[in-house]
Tab-separated table of C-alpha atoms and ligand atoms in Angstrom:
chain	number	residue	atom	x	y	z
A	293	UNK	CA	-21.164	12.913	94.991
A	294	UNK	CA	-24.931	13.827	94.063
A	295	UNK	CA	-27.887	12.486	96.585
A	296	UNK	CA	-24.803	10.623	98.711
A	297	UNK	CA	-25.510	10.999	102.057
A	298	UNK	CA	-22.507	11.736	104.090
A	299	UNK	CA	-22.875	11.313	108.511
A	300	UNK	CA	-19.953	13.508	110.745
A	301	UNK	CA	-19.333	13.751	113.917
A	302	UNK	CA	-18.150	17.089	115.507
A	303	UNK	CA	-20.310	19.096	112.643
A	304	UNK	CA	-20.737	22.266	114.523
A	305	UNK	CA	-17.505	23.922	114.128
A	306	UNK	CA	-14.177	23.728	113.001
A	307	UNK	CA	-13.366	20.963	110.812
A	308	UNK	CA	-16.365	19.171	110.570
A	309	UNK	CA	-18.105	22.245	110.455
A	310	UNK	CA	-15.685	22.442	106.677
A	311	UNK	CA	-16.227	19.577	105.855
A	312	UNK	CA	-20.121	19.259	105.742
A	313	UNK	CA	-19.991	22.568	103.493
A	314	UNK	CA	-17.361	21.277	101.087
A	315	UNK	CA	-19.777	17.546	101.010
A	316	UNK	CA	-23.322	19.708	100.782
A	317	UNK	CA	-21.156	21.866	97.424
A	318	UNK	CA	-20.598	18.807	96.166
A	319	UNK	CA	-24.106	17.564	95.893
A	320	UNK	CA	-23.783	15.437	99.416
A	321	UNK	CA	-26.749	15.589	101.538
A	322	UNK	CA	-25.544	16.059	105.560
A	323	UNK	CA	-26.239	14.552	108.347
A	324	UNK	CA	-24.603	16.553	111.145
A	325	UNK	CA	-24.084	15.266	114.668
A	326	UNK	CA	-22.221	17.114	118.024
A	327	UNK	CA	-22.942	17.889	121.645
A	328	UNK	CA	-23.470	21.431	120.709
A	329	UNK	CA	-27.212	22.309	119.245
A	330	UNK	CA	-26.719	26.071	118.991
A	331	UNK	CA	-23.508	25.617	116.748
A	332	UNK	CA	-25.239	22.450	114.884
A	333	UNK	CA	-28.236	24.971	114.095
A	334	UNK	CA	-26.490	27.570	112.651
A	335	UNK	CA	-24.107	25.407	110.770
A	336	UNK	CA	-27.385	23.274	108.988
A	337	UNK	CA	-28.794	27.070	108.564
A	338	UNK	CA	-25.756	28.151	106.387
A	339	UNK	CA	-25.772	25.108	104.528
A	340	UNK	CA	-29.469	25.294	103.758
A	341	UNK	CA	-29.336	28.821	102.924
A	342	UNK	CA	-26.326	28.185	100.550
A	343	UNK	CA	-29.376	25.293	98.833
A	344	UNK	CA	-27.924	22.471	100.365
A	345	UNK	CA	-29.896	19.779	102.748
A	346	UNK	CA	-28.872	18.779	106.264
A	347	UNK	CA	-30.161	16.779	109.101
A	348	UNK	CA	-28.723	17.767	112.756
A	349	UNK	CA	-28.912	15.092	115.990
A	350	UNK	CA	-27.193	15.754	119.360
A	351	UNK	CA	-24.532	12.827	120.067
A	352	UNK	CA	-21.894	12.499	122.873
A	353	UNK	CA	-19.096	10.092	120.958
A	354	UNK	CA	-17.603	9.336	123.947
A	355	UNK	CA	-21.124	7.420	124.893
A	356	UNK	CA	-21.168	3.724	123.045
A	357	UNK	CA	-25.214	4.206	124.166
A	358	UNK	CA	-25.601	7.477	122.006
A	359	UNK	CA	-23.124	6.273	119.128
A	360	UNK	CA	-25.524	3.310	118.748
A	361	UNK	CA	-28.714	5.374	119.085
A	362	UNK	CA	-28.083	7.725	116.366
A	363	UNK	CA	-26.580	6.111	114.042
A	364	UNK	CA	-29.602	3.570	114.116
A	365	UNK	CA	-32.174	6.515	114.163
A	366	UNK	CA	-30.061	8.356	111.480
A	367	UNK	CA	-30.322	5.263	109.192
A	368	UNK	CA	-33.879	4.855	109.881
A	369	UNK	CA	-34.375	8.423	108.410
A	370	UNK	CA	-32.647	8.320	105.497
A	371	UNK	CA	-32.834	4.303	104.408
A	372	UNK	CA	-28.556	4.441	103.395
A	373	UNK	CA	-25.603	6.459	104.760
A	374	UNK	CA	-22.592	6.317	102.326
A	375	UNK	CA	-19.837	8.605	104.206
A	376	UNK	CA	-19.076	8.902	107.483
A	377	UNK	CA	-16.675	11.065	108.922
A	378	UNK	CA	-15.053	10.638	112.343
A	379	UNK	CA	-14.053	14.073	113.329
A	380	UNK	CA	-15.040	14.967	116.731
A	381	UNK	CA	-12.392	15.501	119.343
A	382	UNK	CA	-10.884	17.748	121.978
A	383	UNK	CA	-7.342	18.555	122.984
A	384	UNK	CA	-7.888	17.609	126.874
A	385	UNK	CA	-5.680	19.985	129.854
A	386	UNK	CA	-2.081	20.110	128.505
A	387	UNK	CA	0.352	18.921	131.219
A	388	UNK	CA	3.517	16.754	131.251
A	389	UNK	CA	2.619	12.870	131.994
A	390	UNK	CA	4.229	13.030	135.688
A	391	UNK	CA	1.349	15.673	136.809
A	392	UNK	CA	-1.405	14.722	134.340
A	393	UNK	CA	-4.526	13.195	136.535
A	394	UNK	CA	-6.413	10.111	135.338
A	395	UNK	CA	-9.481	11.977	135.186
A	396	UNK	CA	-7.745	14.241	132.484
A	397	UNK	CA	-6.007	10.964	130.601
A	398	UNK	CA	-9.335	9.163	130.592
A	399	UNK	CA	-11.686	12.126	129.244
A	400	UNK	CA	-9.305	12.753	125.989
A	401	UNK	CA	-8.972	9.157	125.453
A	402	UNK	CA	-12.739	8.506	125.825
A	403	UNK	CA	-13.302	11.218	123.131
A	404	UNK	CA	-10.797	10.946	120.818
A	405	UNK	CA	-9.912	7.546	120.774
A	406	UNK	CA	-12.788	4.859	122.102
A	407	UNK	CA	-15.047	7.275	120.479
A	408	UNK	CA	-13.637	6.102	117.084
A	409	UNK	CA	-13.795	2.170	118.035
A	410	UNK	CA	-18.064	3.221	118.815
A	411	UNK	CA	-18.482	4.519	115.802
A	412	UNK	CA	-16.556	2.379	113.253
A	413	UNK	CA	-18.615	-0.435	115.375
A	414	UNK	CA	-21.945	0.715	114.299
A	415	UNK	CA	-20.807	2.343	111.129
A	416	UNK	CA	-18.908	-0.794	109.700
A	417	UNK	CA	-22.644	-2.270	110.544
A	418	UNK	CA	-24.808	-0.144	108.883
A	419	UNK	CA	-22.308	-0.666	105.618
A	420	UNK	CA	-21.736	-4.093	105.196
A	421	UNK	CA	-25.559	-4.973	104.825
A	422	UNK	CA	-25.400	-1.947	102.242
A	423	UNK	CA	-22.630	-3.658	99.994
A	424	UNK	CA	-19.943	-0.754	100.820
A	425	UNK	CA	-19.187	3.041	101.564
A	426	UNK	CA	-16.068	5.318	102.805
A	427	UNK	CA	-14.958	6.423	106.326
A	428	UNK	CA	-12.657	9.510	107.393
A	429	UNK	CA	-11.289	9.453	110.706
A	430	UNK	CA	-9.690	12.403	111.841
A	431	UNK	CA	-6.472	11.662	113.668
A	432	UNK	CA	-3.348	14.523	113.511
A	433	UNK	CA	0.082	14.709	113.330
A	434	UNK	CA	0.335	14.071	116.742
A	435	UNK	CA	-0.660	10.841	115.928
A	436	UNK	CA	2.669	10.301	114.338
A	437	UNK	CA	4.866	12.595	116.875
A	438	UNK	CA	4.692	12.584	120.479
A	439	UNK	CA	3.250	15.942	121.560
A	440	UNK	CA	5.069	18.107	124.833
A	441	UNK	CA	2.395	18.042	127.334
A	442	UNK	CA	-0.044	16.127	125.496
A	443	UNK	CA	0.468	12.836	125.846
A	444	UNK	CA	-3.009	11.667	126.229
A	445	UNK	CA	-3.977	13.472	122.571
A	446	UNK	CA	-0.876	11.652	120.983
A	447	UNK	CA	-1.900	8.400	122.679
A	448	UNK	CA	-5.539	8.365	121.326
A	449	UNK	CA	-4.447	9.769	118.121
A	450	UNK	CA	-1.870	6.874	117.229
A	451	UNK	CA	-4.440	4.566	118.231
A	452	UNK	CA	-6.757	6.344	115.780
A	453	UNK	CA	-3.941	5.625	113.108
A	454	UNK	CA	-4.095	2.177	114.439
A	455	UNK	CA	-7.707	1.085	114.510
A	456	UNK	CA	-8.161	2.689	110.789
A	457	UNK	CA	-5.418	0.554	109.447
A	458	UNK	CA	-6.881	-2.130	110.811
A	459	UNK	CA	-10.204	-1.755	109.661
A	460	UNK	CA	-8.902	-1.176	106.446
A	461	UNK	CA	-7.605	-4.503	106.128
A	462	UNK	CA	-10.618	-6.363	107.812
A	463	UNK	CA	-13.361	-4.408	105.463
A	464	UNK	CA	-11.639	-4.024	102.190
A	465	UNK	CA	-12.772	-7.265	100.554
A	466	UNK	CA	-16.708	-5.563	101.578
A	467	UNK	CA	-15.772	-2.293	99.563
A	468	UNK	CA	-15.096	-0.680	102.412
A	469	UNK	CA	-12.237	1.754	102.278
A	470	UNK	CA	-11.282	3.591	105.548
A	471	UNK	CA	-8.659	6.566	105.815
A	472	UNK	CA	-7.541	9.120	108.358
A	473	UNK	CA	-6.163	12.626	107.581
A	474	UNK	CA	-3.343	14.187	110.305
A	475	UNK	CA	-2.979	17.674	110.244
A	476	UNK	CA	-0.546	19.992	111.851
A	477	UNK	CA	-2.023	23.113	113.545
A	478	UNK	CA	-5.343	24.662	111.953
A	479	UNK	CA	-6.917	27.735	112.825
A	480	UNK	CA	-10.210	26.528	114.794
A	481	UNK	CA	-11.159	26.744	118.450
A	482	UNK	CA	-9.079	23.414	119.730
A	483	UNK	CA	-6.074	25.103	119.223
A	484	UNK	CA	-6.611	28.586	121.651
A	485	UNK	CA	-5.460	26.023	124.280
A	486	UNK	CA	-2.091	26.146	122.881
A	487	UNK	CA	0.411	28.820	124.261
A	488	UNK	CA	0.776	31.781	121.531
A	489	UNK	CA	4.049	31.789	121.752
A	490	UNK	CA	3.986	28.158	120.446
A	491	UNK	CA	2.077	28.650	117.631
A	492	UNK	CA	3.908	31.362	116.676
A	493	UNK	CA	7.190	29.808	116.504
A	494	UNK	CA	5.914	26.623	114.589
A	495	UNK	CA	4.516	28.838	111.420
A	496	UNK	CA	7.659	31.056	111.188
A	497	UNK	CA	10.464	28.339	111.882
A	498	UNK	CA	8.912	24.918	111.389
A	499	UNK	CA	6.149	25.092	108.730
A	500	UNK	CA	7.518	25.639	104.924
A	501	UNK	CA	4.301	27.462	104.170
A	502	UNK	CA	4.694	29.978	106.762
A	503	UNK	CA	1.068	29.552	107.874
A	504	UNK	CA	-1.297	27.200	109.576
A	505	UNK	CA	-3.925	25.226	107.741
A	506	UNK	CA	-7.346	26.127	107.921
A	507	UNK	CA	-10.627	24.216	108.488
A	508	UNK	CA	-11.748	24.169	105.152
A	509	UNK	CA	-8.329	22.585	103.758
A	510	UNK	CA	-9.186	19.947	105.775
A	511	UNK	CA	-12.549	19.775	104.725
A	512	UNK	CA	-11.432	19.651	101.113
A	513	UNK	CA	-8.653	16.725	101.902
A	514	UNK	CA	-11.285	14.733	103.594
A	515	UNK	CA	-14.364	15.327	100.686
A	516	UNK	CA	-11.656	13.899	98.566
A	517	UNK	CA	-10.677	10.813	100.154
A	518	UNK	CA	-14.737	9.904	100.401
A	519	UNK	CA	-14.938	10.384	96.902
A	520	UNK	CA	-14.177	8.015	93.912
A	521	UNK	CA	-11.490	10.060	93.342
A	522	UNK	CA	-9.148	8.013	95.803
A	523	UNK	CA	-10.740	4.800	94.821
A	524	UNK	CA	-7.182	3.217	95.595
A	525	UNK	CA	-6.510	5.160	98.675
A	526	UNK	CA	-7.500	2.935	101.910
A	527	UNK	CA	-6.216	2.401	105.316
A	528	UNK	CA	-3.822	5.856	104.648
A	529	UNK	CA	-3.118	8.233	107.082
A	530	UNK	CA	-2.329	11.501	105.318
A	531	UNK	CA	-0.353	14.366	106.328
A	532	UNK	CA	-1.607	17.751	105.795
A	533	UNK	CA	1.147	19.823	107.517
A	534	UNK	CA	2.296	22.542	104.517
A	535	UNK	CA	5.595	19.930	104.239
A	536	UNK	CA	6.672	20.613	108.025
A	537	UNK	CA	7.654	16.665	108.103
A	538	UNK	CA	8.787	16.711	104.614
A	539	UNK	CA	12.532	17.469	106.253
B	811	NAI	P1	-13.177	22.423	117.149
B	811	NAI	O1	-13.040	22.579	118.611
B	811	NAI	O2	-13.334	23.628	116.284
B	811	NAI	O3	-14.368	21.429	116.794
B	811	NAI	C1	-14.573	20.227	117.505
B	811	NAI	C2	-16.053	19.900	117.446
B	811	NAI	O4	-16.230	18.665	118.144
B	811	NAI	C3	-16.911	20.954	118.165
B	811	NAI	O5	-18.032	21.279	117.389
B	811	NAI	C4	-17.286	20.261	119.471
B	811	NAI	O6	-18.538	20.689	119.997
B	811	NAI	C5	-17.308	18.804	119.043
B	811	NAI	N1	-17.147	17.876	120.164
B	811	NAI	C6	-16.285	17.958	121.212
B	811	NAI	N2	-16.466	16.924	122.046
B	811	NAI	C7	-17.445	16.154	121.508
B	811	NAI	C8	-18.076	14.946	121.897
B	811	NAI	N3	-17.762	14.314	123.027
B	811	NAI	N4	-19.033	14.420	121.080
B	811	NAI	C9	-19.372	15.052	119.927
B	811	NAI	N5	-18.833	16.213	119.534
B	811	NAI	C10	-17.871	16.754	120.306
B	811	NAI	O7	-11.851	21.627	116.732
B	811	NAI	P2	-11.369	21.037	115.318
B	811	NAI	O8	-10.015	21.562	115.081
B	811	NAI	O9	-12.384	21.209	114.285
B	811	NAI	O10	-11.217	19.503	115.713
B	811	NAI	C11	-11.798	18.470	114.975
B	811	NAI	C12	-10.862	17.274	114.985
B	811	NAI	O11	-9.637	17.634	114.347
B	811	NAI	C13	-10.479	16.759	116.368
B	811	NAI	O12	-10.531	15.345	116.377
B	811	NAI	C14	-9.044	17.241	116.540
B	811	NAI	O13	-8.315	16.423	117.399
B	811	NAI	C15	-8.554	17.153	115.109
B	811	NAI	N6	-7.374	17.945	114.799
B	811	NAI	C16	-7.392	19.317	114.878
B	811	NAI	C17	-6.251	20.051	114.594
B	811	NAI	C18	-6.201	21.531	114.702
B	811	NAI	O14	-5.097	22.104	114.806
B	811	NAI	N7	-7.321	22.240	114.664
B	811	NAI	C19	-4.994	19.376	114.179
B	811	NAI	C20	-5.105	17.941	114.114
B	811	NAI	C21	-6.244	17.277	114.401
């Protein structure tokens, strides 16, 4: 993956966060974007320190304006952009459908799910001039399964299943390929919004591996499907859930 250049959304923390530092080992040169500057700055701090090169820009996904913006700008900077990765997102107030307010349904579909349709838009742009390139949008499991008081997050996340299946078969032909990763439950900040008790009984009586996944699994999973190595892989949705579906 030497001098590829590789653009994620949600880099601060967590996942994408994991996944710029397991592109930037690889050889990948970063271009991290998120609505948080203080977590961008440290995160393009550890990968520079660690020899690597990164590039950080503020960017709202939920705004088409801002996804247009910087991905335009981003280009301009570095002349090609051969990964992206589709990771930001946000679990959105848990509550059953019958209580759940439109403001709340709206915000978590606005961020998880149009958010995706922006960026594939301009991203899908930027590549077919360039002759190809690889995509990563992060849905989860709960893109497969409905979720108990999430509704909203298993909404946009199916429809993140959706749109990258679709996109697979529309940009294939242009060496496109486009895949999504669904995890179960990893250790990073989205998931302190779920109940303890919760999380608890899902690694001891639900997850074969007795454990949650971690940030950097995912950022592993994801640096492989960008890479040659899953040259055949496209329009997949893969399950990282330590075989709690395999049942
Ligand atoms: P996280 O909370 O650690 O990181 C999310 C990052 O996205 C943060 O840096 C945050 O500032 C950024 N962000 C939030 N709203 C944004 C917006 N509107 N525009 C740009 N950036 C924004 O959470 P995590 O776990 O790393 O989440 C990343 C993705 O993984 C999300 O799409 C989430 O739905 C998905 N996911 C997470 C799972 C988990 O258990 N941690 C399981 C399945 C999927």
């Amino acid at each position: 993956m030497k001098d590829k250049i590789a653009f994620i959304t949600g880099a601060a923390k967590g996942i994408g966060r994991a996944t710029a530092v397991a592109l930037s080992t690889s050889g990948c040169q970063v271009i991290l974007t998120d609505i948080d500057q203080n977590a961008l700055d440290q995160t393009k701090n550890e990968i520079e320190n660690a020899g690597g090169k990164a590039t950080t820009y503020l960017l709202d996904v939920s705004s088409q304006e801002q996804v247009n913006a910087v991905h335009q700008k981003a280009l301009k900077e570095h002349q090609h952009i051969d990964y992206f990765v589709n990771n930001a997102g946000i679990g959105g107030v848990l509550t059953p459908i019958h209580l759940m307010t439109a403001e709340n349904w709206n915000n978590v579909i606005n961020v998880d799910l149009n958010s995706i349709f922006y960026c594939l838009h301009a991203q899908i742009n930027i590549l077919l001039p360039q002759g190809g390139g690889n995509i990563v949008n992060v849905a989860s499991l709960a893109g497969k399964k409905g979720v108990m008081a999430g509704s909203h997050y298993s909404a946009a996340k199916h429809g993140v299943i959706g749109i990258t299946k679709s996109a697979a078969i529309e940009y294939g032909a242009h060496n496109i390929r486009v895949n999504a990763i669904c995890p179960s439950f990893l250790e990073t900040d989205i998931i302190q919004a779920v109940p303890q008790q919760i999380l608890d009984f899902v690694k001891q009586h639900r997850v074969p591996l007795k454990r949650h996944g971690k940030a950097e699994e995912a950022g592993e999973t994801i640096k492989w499907l960008l890479s040659d190595q899953s040259s055949f892989v496209n329009g997949h949705a893969l399950v990282m859930d330590g075989g709690m579906n395999a049942g």
